[in-house]
Amino acid sequence: MGFEGGGLLSLVIFLPLAGAIVVLFLPRGEGGMHKGVALITSIVTFLFSLPLWLRFRPTARGWQFEQKADWAPSLGFGYHVGLDGIALLLVMLTTFLAPIAILSSWKYVQDRVKEYSLALLVLETAMIGTLAALDLVLFYVFWEAMLIPMYLLIGLWGSDRRIYAAVKFFLFTFVGSVLMLIAIFWLWSNSGRLGGARTFDYGAVAQLTGSLPLETQRWLFWAFALAFAIKVPIWPLHTWLPDAHTEAPASGSIILAGVMLKMGTFGFVRYAMPLFPHAALEAAPAIGALGVTGIVYGSLMCMAQTDMKRLIAYSSVAHLGFVMLGLSALSAEAVNGAVLQMVNHGVSTGALFLLIGYLYERTHTRDLAAYGGLAKVTPALAAVFVVVTLSSIGLPGTNGFIGEFLILLGTFIAPMGTWTIFGGQVSKGVLLSVVAATGVILGAVYMLWLVQRVFFGPLRKAATHGLADLTFREWLCVAPLLCAILVIGVYPMPFLAASLLPANDLIARVRPRAAAVPRPQGARLFLPPGASR
Amino acid sequence: MLNTLWLIPITPFAGFLLNGLFGKRAGKGFVTAVALAASLGAALLGTVAVFQYTALYEHGQRHVDVAYQWFSSGGIGTDIAFQLDPLSIVMLMVVTWVGFLIHLYSAGYMAHEEGYWRYFAYLNLFLAAMLILILGSSYLFLFVGWEGVGLCSYLLIGFYYQTDYAPAAGKKAFIVNRIGDFGFLIAMFLMFGWFGSVDYAKVSQIAAAGGIEPSILTAICLLLFLGACGKSAQIPLYVWLPDAMAGPTPVSALIHAATMVTAGVYMVARSNALYRLSPTAMLVVAVTGALTALFAATIGVRQWDIKKVLAYSTVSQLGFMFIGVGVGAFTAGVFHLITHAFFKACLFLGSGAVIHGLHGEQDISKMGGLRKYMPSTAWTFAIATVAITGVLPISGFFSKDEILAQALNTSAFKFLTFTPDPTGPKLGFLGPLIYVVGTITAGLTSFYMWRCYLLTFHGEYRGPTDVHPHESPGVMTIPLWVLAALSVVALVIVLPIHDFAWSWEHFTEGLFAHPRGGAPAEHLPAVVTFGIAVVIAWAGFAVAWSLYKPARNIAGDAAFERAVPRVRRALVEKLYVDDAYEWLFVKPLWRLARGLWRVFDAAIIDGVFVNGSAQLVAAVGALARRFQNGNVQRYAAVTAMGVAALVYLLLVRT
């Protein structure tokens, strides 16, 4: 347990918290200093997380960078952290986005800078901790710890309706978490059954839950799933998201969209699905259908918006619908695609919120009607926005394409069984995939509409103030995101490789006998041969 | 070169990066040099590769060069891999050399534009994407190029971004194409599911080996064709192409006439192994092609914008190509693609020269008599018009006639019936019917093209007097002459002499299992179909001449108007197709979006459930508050009631 192993991971988890403590002792009023400490801390955290990425062995089984220490052994919980490939990707995403988020609202946030810096740093520790925790209590503590700083970010530094948005955000996510807490306690009280003391340890609990009867699993699964579904958010639990995003400052939106929503999907991958495999398998088509509904519905919502941030918030509902579809399809392609899509969404939607933050700082309005023709005055901003848009609509060569393609393909060939529709049997995977693919069309509709309204056409009101193009600081924020978009799009293998093993493990656990899904007669047209694998 | 095929698309991509990043500050000289060098470099590298290929391989074989593995997951692996075979080679030669000529022309045409650097950056990017499209060795990589050219098309149509119409037209093109891409994507999923691969060779091999259900093959072919309908502007997805004329004219020539829009034809030809196994899909392709050809030619008769005439003509000619590949005449269909690339690029660049010479005027009613002012343009335009109308047997005549003759003689539909019952009525009449439709379309083509030529270059100049028409500089006229010359000499490779070493049919031997749709001259001897074609072409010319002959010119239009007033109105309004789409699809979709948002998201989820539950909690709280009002007597009363209830429960009930 040296610095090489779990020590490094723990360092990455708690570095931001250490930075927060430093900020705490800095005298109030030295605004730049607080933000400076926050920025430097997040950059150092990112640098320390790089060895995690470099030393990670995608072909090795089990947790890596694992660290275990007793905390309250009599109660059965301890400090236990470690990473698999999926968690690693999301940790990297977090440490990558955090400095960008802090730098993004550098000018915008001018009051209560100390609290603001504190909130962001505490949030980062909570997010990384949530991903790394291998003990249910530890996980829950980090999970809830994310809530408070985000609540403050929206409620204190948000725009006009910030209080409504913050309370809504808090209540939605908190209600879900309470059910999960009850389920966690149930697991603890039953964990003695296998012999040995009662424990909250993930590995031990996982051993117990796999063999629970379906009836029990179902209750526990939905208790966990509800908490995660609200966080994702899965339709129809999504209405807190547009409000939260619209009111939050750019940094809050970047963190929220970039990382926090992924905590929901990560929860499905790490907890809800593998802990309760029978219930997860049973619920998979329903969750896939909700995901597809989210794709189509979210895209339609985007078309109805006149507020830029609200539009992008609804596009998150659509993109996260893709992720949920991929996870529920439970084929290697789809799960890999879903994991990559989590990263993609963090990068591209993070970038979109960043750019809209820039626009807002210049014009102080998010109303689409006030924009138009900006490409004339801010050509670089327009060009960057178009590239990010292309990533968001999944153009080949950008990261978005790989994720969406793998999800749709993996769902199409997934052995999910059939639905009877109008007397004929239709493969669930094929139907879900085809309906989801219309999201590819709708995505182009709303994103290109947005681009046209903001950047093309004659110059209109807000733009006539002689806006400045991207500044050096702004380039500094957006350039790493652009690089990530193109690198993942052109050479995605390292990113896919990280999730190969955990994805296979998940599938093996939830759907151990793929061939067991009966291949019905008369459904051959819509059942590809892969369906009988 | 053969093992570094990736250099061919990378070269223009490098040009894109250089011009895109530094072009604005570096100035026009730098931009021109980089862009021309990049496109010429791609053309030269491509030519070298072609010579190396022909030295090494027999006809029809394919050379594959794998660059690296793009992504893999589960059972799916895809490479970044390029290939050469005769079909890729002809596309490569057309795209790079016509592409270079249009780059050259653009240096003159766009000389005074503000976004000069941006234009050439996009144009180089387009070339790179188009080369990926034609050199890719799998459907997935084809799709990469497919989307790439779609992006460039979007950017270049919307080049004049400060207008309202150009970005709207670009967006329309992208979205309509996305509808086609939806089909393309699902087709690829089916291929992955049933063939386990999207590599051309593997797909063809597995399909040819049999065992794949015909319904699956038909589904794949039809879905691919949906993609082709989008990219190649066929019914019902053709509506974006006429609008795409909002882009600069050389772009219309390169992207929306010579190269990108033919990608759909390329894809169907590329998939010939699949299509031949699905007569239903072939039928759909051929009928769609025939309908589109006729429909677009009809609209083209009454367009006044010189570019719109050519745009509808392009849609119509693409229809001819689809007739070709649809009746199984893959060789002829692809050959028409090549000849069309030459003469239509020449026509578009000619129209560009006219627009340039008239300072932006596009309305042919304000032209006339330009033969005097711009002789080179007039001559090359005339040659290309001869080629497209087929009044003299140069390239376009042969390629079009070959398609129609094959349609007439095709065996593709002879065994198809309306019903699954094999004894039902046969569709053998379909080939001849398509022939008749195609021949009528050829007559219309001849009419509207000669109308366009006569109104533009003959008669008296009708434009404003302060505009002085002038010939374009050499950098623009040279490409015109080269393309005109190619329109003439391209006939060499398609001369209906079999066993001719340079012939197109010989070159593509082995590429298409059955290059011809039917036995030659089964119904009518070739001389008869040739004869009919010539007569039809001259008939179209004769009508155009009688209406718009130099002495009368624009005045002849009044006669047309008097003859068919209502038809005229409908044609000017493009047969109301755009309006119908607007009412049927676009508006309902937006209404649905707004309605769902207001009713479902705002009123039901947030209103009833979210805020409703908050209000419920508040109401319960308000109720509970009444019990805690500080009145000791009431507390005592409630306590007493509680104790009584407990006593009842514990003692009396048990």
Short mmCIF file of N, CA and C in Angstrom, two decimals, chain A residues 140-270:
data_model
loop_
_atom_site.label_atom_id
_atom_site.label_comp_id
_atom_site.label_asym_id
_atom_site.label_seq_id
_atom_site.Cartn_x
_atom_site.Cartn_y
_atom_site.Cartn_z
N TYR A 140 -22.19 6.51 0.12
CA TYR A 140 -23.33 7.35 0.42
C TYR A 140 -22.90 8.71 0.96
N VAL A 141 -21.85 8.68 1.76
CA VAL A 141 -21.37 9.96 2.32
C VAL A 141 -20.91 10.88 1.19
N PHE A 142 -20.10 10.35 0.28
CA PHE A 142 -19.63 11.17 -0.83
C PHE A 142 -20.80 11.62 -1.71
N TRP A 143 -21.72 10.68 -1.93
CA TRP A 143 -22.89 10.96 -2.78
C TRP A 143 -23.68 12.15 -2.25
N GLU A 144 -23.94 12.14 -0.94
CA GLU A 144 -24.71 13.24 -0.37
C GLU A 144 -23.86 14.50 -0.28
N ALA A 145 -22.55 14.30 -0.13
CA ALA A 145 -21.67 15.46 -0.02
C ALA A 145 -21.65 16.27 -1.31
N MET A 146 -21.98 15.63 -2.43
CA MET A 146 -22.03 16.37 -3.70
C MET A 146 -23.18 17.36 -3.70
N LEU A 147 -24.23 16.99 -2.98
CA LEU A 147 -25.47 17.77 -3.06
C LEU A 147 -25.31 19.19 -2.57
N ILE A 148 -24.66 19.31 -1.40
CA ILE A 148 -24.68 20.60 -0.73
C ILE A 148 -23.92 21.69 -1.51
N PRO A 149 -22.67 21.41 -1.93
CA PRO A 149 -21.99 22.45 -2.70
C PRO A 149 -22.73 22.81 -3.98
N MET A 150 -23.33 21.81 -4.63
CA MET A 150 -24.04 22.13 -5.86
C MET A 150 -25.29 22.96 -5.56
N TYR A 151 -25.94 22.63 -4.46
CA TYR A 151 -27.10 23.41 -4.03
C TYR A 151 -26.69 24.87 -3.81
N LEU A 152 -25.54 25.04 -3.19
CA LEU A 152 -25.07 26.41 -2.95
C LEU A 152 -24.69 27.10 -4.25
N LEU A 153 -24.03 26.35 -5.13
CA LEU A 153 -23.60 26.96 -6.39
C LEU A 153 -24.79 27.52 -7.15
N ILE A 154 -25.88 26.73 -7.17
CA ILE A 154 -27.07 27.20 -7.89
C ILE A 154 -27.74 28.32 -7.09
N GLY A 155 -27.89 28.09 -5.80
CA GLY A 155 -28.68 29.01 -5.00
C GLY A 155 -28.02 30.34 -4.74
N LEU A 156 -26.69 30.37 -4.67
CA LEU A 156 -26.01 31.63 -4.33
C LEU A 156 -25.52 32.38 -5.55
N TRP A 157 -24.98 31.64 -6.51
CA TRP A 157 -24.38 32.34 -7.65
C TRP A 157 -25.20 32.19 -8.94
N GLY A 158 -26.42 31.72 -8.80
CA GLY A 158 -27.28 31.53 -9.97
C GLY A 158 -27.93 32.82 -10.42
N SER A 159 -28.80 32.71 -11.43
CA SER A 159 -29.48 33.91 -11.92
C SER A 159 -30.86 34.03 -11.29
N ASP A 160 -31.80 34.64 -11.97
CA ASP A 160 -33.02 35.16 -11.34
C ASP A 160 -33.81 34.15 -10.50
N ARG A 161 -34.11 32.97 -11.08
CA ARG A 161 -34.98 32.04 -10.34
C ARG A 161 -34.13 31.00 -9.60
N ARG A 162 -33.01 31.41 -9.05
CA ARG A 162 -32.07 30.44 -8.52
C ARG A 162 -32.60 29.69 -7.30
N ILE A 163 -33.40 30.36 -6.47
CA ILE A 163 -33.86 29.70 -5.25
C ILE A 163 -34.80 28.55 -5.60
N TYR A 164 -35.75 28.82 -6.49
CA TYR A 164 -36.66 27.76 -6.92
C TYR A 164 -35.87 26.58 -7.49
N ALA A 165 -34.90 26.90 -8.36
CA ALA A 165 -34.12 25.85 -9.02
C ALA A 165 -33.31 25.06 -8.00
N ALA A 166 -32.71 25.76 -7.03
CA ALA A 166 -31.85 25.09 -6.07
C ALA A 166 -32.66 24.17 -5.17
N VAL A 167 -33.81 24.66 -4.72
CA VAL A 167 -34.64 23.84 -3.85
C VAL A 167 -35.16 22.63 -4.61
N LYS A 168 -35.57 22.86 -5.84
CA LYS A 168 -36.08 21.77 -6.65
C LYS A 168 -35.00 20.71 -6.85
N PHE A 169 -33.80 21.17 -7.18
CA PHE A 169 -32.67 20.27 -7.36
C PHE A 169 -32.44 19.46 -6.09
N PHE A 170 -32.43 20.14 -4.96
CA PHE A 170 -32.11 19.47 -3.71
C PHE A 170 -33.17 18.44 -3.35
N LEU A 171 -34.44 18.84 -3.45
CA LEU A 171 -35.51 17.93 -3.04
C LEU A 171 -35.56 16.70 -3.94
N PHE A 172 -35.50 16.93 -5.24
CA PHE A 172 -35.53 15.80 -6.18
C PHE A 172 -34.46 14.78 -5.81
N THR A 173 -33.22 15.23 -5.74
CA THR A 173 -32.13 14.28 -5.55
C THR A 173 -32.15 13.69 -4.16
N PHE A 174 -32.61 14.49 -3.19
CA PHE A 174 -32.59 13.99 -1.82
C PHE A 174 -33.64 12.90 -1.61
N VAL A 175 -34.81 13.11 -2.18
CA VAL A 175 -35.87 12.10 -2.05
C VAL A 175 -35.38 10.76 -2.56
N GLY A 176 -34.72 10.77 -3.72
CA GLY A 176 -34.20 9.52 -4.26
C GLY A 176 -33.19 8.89 -3.34
N SER A 177 -32.30 9.72 -2.79
CA SER A 177 -31.22 9.17 -1.97
C SER A 177 -31.74 8.49 -0.72
N VAL A 178 -32.83 9.00 -0.17
CA VAL A 178 -33.34 8.44 1.09
C VAL A 178 -33.73 6.98 0.89
N LEU A 179 -34.41 6.70 -0.22
CA LEU A 179 -34.78 5.31 -0.49
C LEU A 179 -33.52 4.45 -0.61
N MET A 180 -32.51 5.01 -1.28
CA MET A 180 -31.27 4.25 -1.44
C MET A 180 -30.65 3.97 -0.07
N LEU A 181 -30.72 4.93 0.83
CA LEU A 181 -30.14 4.75 2.16
C LEU A 181 -30.83 3.59 2.88
N ILE A 182 -32.15 3.55 2.76
CA ILE A 182 -32.89 2.45 3.40
C ILE A 182 -32.43 1.12 2.81
N ALA A 183 -32.28 1.07 1.50
CA ALA A 183 -31.84 -0.17 0.85
C ALA A 183 -30.44 -0.55 1.33
N ILE A 184 -29.59 0.46 1.50
CA ILE A 184 -28.23 0.17 1.96
C ILE A 184 -28.27 -0.46 3.36
N PHE A 185 -29.14 0.10 4.23
CA PHE A 185 -29.25 -0.47 5.58
C PHE A 185 -29.80 -1.89 5.54
N TRP A 186 -30.75 -2.12 4.65
CA TRP A 186 -31.29 -3.48 4.53
C TRP A 186 -30.16 -4.44 4.15
N LEU A 187 -29.34 -4.01 3.20
CA LEU A 187 -28.23 -4.86 2.76
C LEU A 187 -27.29 -5.15 3.92
N TRP A 188 -27.02 -4.10 4.71
CA TRP A 188 -26.10 -4.28 5.83
C TRP A 188 -26.67 -5.28 6.82
N SER A 189 -27.97 -5.12 7.14
CA SER A 189 -28.53 -5.99 8.17
C SER A 189 -28.63 -7.43 7.70
N ASN A 190 -28.62 -7.64 6.40
CA ASN A 190 -28.67 -9.01 5.90
C ASN A 190 -27.31 -9.56 5.50
N SER A 191 -26.28 -8.72 5.59
CA SER A 191 -24.98 -9.16 5.10
C SER A 191 -24.33 -10.19 6.01
N GLY A 192 -24.91 -10.40 7.21
CA GLY A 192 -24.37 -11.41 8.10
C GLY A 192 -24.71 -12.84 7.66
N ARG A 193 -25.67 -12.93 6.76
CA ARG A 193 -26.15 -14.26 6.36
C ARG A 193 -25.08 -15.18 5.81
N LEU A 194 -24.08 -14.61 5.18
CA LEU A 194 -23.06 -15.44 4.56
C LEU A 194 -22.02 -15.89 5.58
N GLY A 195 -22.27 -15.60 6.85
CA GLY A 195 -21.26 -15.85 7.86
C GLY A 195 -20.36 -14.64 7.97
N GLY A 196 -19.80 -14.43 9.12
CA GLY A 196 -18.96 -13.26 9.28
C GLY A 196 -19.81 -12.09 9.75
N ALA A 197 -19.12 -10.97 10.04
CA ALA A 197 -19.81 -9.82 10.58
C ALA A 197 -20.59 -9.11 9.48
N ARG A 198 -21.56 -8.31 9.97
CA ARG A 198 -22.30 -7.50 9.01
C ARG A 198 -21.40 -6.40 8.46
N THR A 199 -21.55 -6.14 7.19
CA THR A 199 -20.60 -5.23 6.56
C THR A 199 -21.27 -4.38 5.49
N PHE A 200 -20.65 -3.24 5.22
CA PHE A 200 -21.08 -2.39 4.12
C PHE A 200 -20.15 -2.54 2.92
N ASP A 201 -19.19 -3.44 3.00
CA ASP A 201 -18.18 -3.53 1.94
C ASP A 201 -18.81 -3.98 0.63
N TYR A 202 -18.44 -3.31 -0.45
CA TYR A 202 -19.08 -3.56 -1.73
C TYR A 202 -18.93 -5.02 -2.16
N GLY A 203 -17.69 -5.53 -2.07
CA GLY A 203 -17.44 -6.89 -2.54
C GLY A 203 -18.26 -7.91 -1.77
N ALA A 204 -18.32 -7.73 -0.45
CA ALA A 204 -19.07 -8.68 0.37
C ALA A 204 -20.56 -8.60 0.07
N VAL A 205 -21.04 -7.39 -0.05
CA VAL A 205 -22.47 -7.20 -0.32
C VAL A 205 -22.83 -7.80 -1.68
N ALA A 206 -21.94 -7.61 -2.65
CA ALA A 206 -22.21 -8.12 -3.99
C ALA A 206 -22.34 -9.64 -3.97
N GLN A 207 -21.55 -10.28 -3.12
CA GLN A 207 -21.64 -11.75 -3.02
C GLN A 207 -23.00 -12.18 -2.52
N LEU A 208 -23.52 -11.38 -1.57
CA LEU A 208 -24.82 -11.71 -0.99
C LEU A 208 -25.94 -11.51 -2.00
N THR A 209 -25.93 -10.35 -2.65
CA THR A 209 -27.12 -9.94 -3.40
C THR A 209 -27.38 -10.76 -4.64
N GLY A 210 -26.32 -11.29 -5.23
CA GLY A 210 -26.52 -12.04 -6.47
C GLY A 210 -27.48 -13.20 -6.30
N SER A 211 -27.50 -13.77 -5.09
CA SER A 211 -28.31 -14.96 -4.90
C SER A 211 -29.66 -14.65 -4.25
N LEU A 212 -29.96 -13.39 -4.03
CA LEU A 212 -31.25 -13.05 -3.42
C LEU A 212 -32.38 -13.42 -4.38
N PRO A 213 -33.55 -13.77 -3.84
CA PRO A 213 -34.68 -14.06 -4.72
C PRO A 213 -35.11 -12.81 -5.50
N LEU A 214 -35.69 -13.06 -6.66
CA LEU A 214 -36.05 -11.97 -7.56
C LEU A 214 -36.92 -10.93 -6.86
N GLU A 215 -37.88 -11.42 -6.06
CA GLU A 215 -38.81 -10.52 -5.38
C GLU A 215 -38.06 -9.48 -4.54
N THR A 216 -37.09 -9.95 -3.76
CA THR A 216 -36.30 -9.06 -2.91
C THR A 216 -35.45 -8.13 -3.75
N GLN A 217 -34.80 -8.74 -4.76
CA GLN A 217 -33.94 -7.93 -5.63
C GLN A 217 -34.71 -6.77 -6.25
N ARG A 218 -35.96 -7.07 -6.62
CA ARG A 218 -36.76 -6.06 -7.30
C ARG A 218 -36.91 -4.83 -6.42
N TRP A 219 -37.26 -5.03 -5.15
CA TRP A 219 -37.42 -3.87 -4.25
C TRP A 219 -36.12 -3.10 -4.11
N LEU A 220 -35.05 -3.84 -3.88
CA LEU A 220 -33.77 -3.18 -3.66
C LEU A 220 -33.32 -2.45 -4.93
N PHE A 221 -33.50 -3.13 -6.07
CA PHE A 221 -33.08 -2.53 -7.34
C PHE A 221 -33.77 -1.19 -7.55
N TRP A 222 -35.09 -1.18 -7.37
CA TRP A 222 -35.80 0.06 -7.66
C TRP A 222 -35.49 1.14 -6.65
N ALA A 223 -35.17 0.73 -5.38
CA ALA A 223 -34.78 1.75 -4.40
C ALA A 223 -33.49 2.43 -4.83
N PHE A 224 -32.51 1.63 -5.29
CA PHE A 224 -31.27 2.22 -5.81
C PHE A 224 -31.57 2.98 -7.10
N ALA A 225 -32.31 2.31 -8.00
CA ALA A 225 -32.50 2.86 -9.33
C ALA A 225 -33.18 4.22 -9.29
N LEU A 226 -34.11 4.41 -8.35
CA LEU A 226 -34.80 5.68 -8.30
C LEU A 226 -33.82 6.81 -7.99
N ALA A 227 -32.95 6.55 -7.03
CA ALA A 227 -31.96 7.57 -6.69
C ALA A 227 -31.11 7.93 -7.90
N PHE A 228 -30.69 6.88 -8.62
CA PHE A 228 -29.82 7.13 -9.77
C PHE A 228 -30.61 7.74 -10.93
N ALA A 229 -31.84 7.27 -11.11
CA ALA A 229 -32.65 7.73 -12.24
C ALA A 229 -32.91 9.23 -12.14
N ILE A 230 -33.09 9.70 -10.91
CA ILE A 230 -33.31 11.14 -10.75
C ILE A 230 -32.04 11.90 -11.11
N LYS A 231 -30.91 11.33 -10.75
CA LYS A 231 -29.65 12.01 -11.01
C LYS A 231 -29.32 12.04 -12.50
N VAL A 232 -29.72 10.99 -13.24
CA VAL A 232 -29.27 10.88 -14.65
C VAL A 232 -29.65 12.07 -15.51
N PRO A 233 -30.81 12.59 -15.62
CA PRO A 233 -32.08 12.09 -15.15
C PRO A 233 -32.80 11.32 -16.25
N ILE A 234 -33.52 10.28 -15.81
CA ILE A 234 -34.31 9.50 -16.76
C ILE A 234 -35.70 10.12 -16.85
N TRP A 235 -36.20 10.20 -18.07
CA TRP A 235 -37.57 10.68 -18.24
C TRP A 235 -38.50 9.80 -17.44
N PRO A 236 -39.52 10.25 -16.75
CA PRO A 236 -40.01 11.63 -16.62
C PRO A 236 -39.54 12.33 -15.34
N LEU A 237 -38.36 11.95 -14.84
CA LEU A 237 -37.87 12.57 -13.59
C LEU A 237 -36.90 13.71 -13.88
N HIS A 238 -37.02 14.27 -15.08
CA HIS A 238 -35.96 15.17 -15.54
C HIS A 238 -36.21 16.64 -15.27
N THR A 239 -37.38 17.01 -14.75
CA THR A 239 -37.71 18.44 -14.82
C THR A 239 -36.89 19.32 -13.89
N TRP A 240 -36.15 18.71 -12.95
CA TRP A 240 -35.27 19.56 -12.14
C TRP A 240 -34.08 20.07 -12.95
N LEU A 241 -33.71 19.29 -13.99
CA LEU A 241 -32.47 19.57 -14.71
C LEU A 241 -32.50 20.90 -15.48
N PRO A 242 -33.53 21.15 -16.30
CA PRO A 242 -33.53 22.42 -17.04
C PRO A 242 -33.47 23.61 -16.10
N ASP A 243 -34.21 23.55 -14.98
CA ASP A 243 -34.18 24.67 -14.05
C ASP A 243 -32.80 24.83 -13.43
N ALA A 244 -32.24 23.72 -12.98
CA ALA A 244 -30.93 23.80 -12.33
C ALA A 244 -29.88 24.35 -13.28
N HIS A 245 -29.87 23.85 -14.51
CA HIS A 245 -28.87 24.29 -15.49
C HIS A 245 -29.05 25.75 -15.85
N THR A 246 -30.30 26.12 -16.07
CA THR A 246 -30.55 27.46 -16.53
C THR A 246 -30.10 28.48 -15.51
N GLU A 247 -30.33 28.16 -14.22
CA GLU A 247 -30.03 29.15 -13.20
C GLU A 247 -28.58 29.09 -12.73
N ALA A 248 -27.93 27.94 -12.86
CA ALA A 248 -26.57 27.80 -12.33
C ALA A 248 -25.59 28.67 -13.12
N PRO A 249 -24.49 29.12 -12.47
CA PRO A 249 -23.45 29.79 -13.23
C PRO A 249 -22.76 28.78 -14.14
N ALA A 250 -21.99 29.27 -15.12
CA ALA A 250 -21.40 28.38 -16.12
C ALA A 250 -20.61 27.26 -15.45
N SER A 251 -19.83 27.61 -14.40
CA SER A 251 -19.01 26.58 -13.77
C SER A 251 -19.90 25.48 -13.19
N GLY A 252 -21.02 25.90 -12.57
CA GLY A 252 -21.93 24.92 -12.02
C GLY A 252 -22.53 24.04 -13.10
N SER A 253 -22.90 24.65 -14.22
CA SER A 253 -23.49 23.87 -15.31
C SER A 253 -22.49 22.88 -15.86
N ILE A 254 -21.23 23.31 -15.99
CA ILE A 254 -20.22 22.41 -16.55
C ILE A 254 -20.05 21.20 -15.64
N ILE A 255 -19.94 21.46 -14.33
CA ILE A 255 -19.77 20.34 -13.40
C ILE A 255 -21.01 19.47 -13.38
N LEU A 256 -22.15 20.14 -13.36
CA LEU A 256 -23.42 19.41 -13.27
C LEU A 256 -23.60 18.50 -14.48
N ALA A 257 -23.49 19.10 -15.67
CA ALA A 257 -23.70 18.30 -16.88
C ALA A 257 -22.53 17.38 -17.11
N GLY A 258 -21.32 17.91 -16.89
CA GLY A 258 -20.14 17.16 -17.24
C GLY A 258 -19.95 15.93 -16.37
N VAL A 259 -20.13 16.10 -15.08
CA VAL A 259 -19.79 14.99 -14.18
C VAL A 259 -20.98 14.48 -13.38
N MET A 260 -21.73 15.39 -12.77
CA MET A 260 -22.71 14.91 -11.79
C MET A 260 -23.79 14.03 -12.38
N LEU A 261 -24.24 14.34 -13.59
CA LEU A 261 -25.27 13.48 -14.19
C LEU A 261 -24.73 12.07 -14.37
N LYS A 262 -23.44 11.98 -14.65
CA LYS A 262 -22.82 10.66 -14.85
C LYS A 262 -22.78 9.85 -13.58
N MET A 263 -22.91 10.52 -12.41
CA MET A 263 -22.98 9.76 -11.17
C MET A 263 -24.21 8.87 -11.19
N GLY A 264 -25.28 9.35 -11.81
CA GLY A 264 -26.48 8.53 -11.93
C GLY A 264 -26.24 7.31 -12.79
N THR A 265 -25.69 7.52 -13.97
CA THR A 265 -25.45 6.37 -14.86
C THR A 265 -24.39 5.46 -14.26
N PHE A 266 -23.39 6.06 -13.61
CA PHE A 266 -22.37 5.26 -12.95
C PHE A 266 -23.00 4.40 -11.85
N GLY A 267 -23.95 4.98 -11.13
CA GLY A 267 -24.65 4.22 -10.10
C GLY A 267 -25.33 2.99 -10.67
N PHE A 268 -25.91 3.13 -11.84
CA PHE A 268 -26.51 1.95 -12.48
C PHE A 268 -25.45 0.90 -12.79
N VAL A 269 -24.33 1.35 -13.35
CA VAL A 269 -23.29 0.40 -13.76
C VAL A 269 -22.66 -0.28 -12.55
N ARG A 270 -22.42 0.49 -11.50
CA ARG A 270 -21.67 -0.06 -10.37
C ARG A 270 -22.56 -0.70 -9.33
#
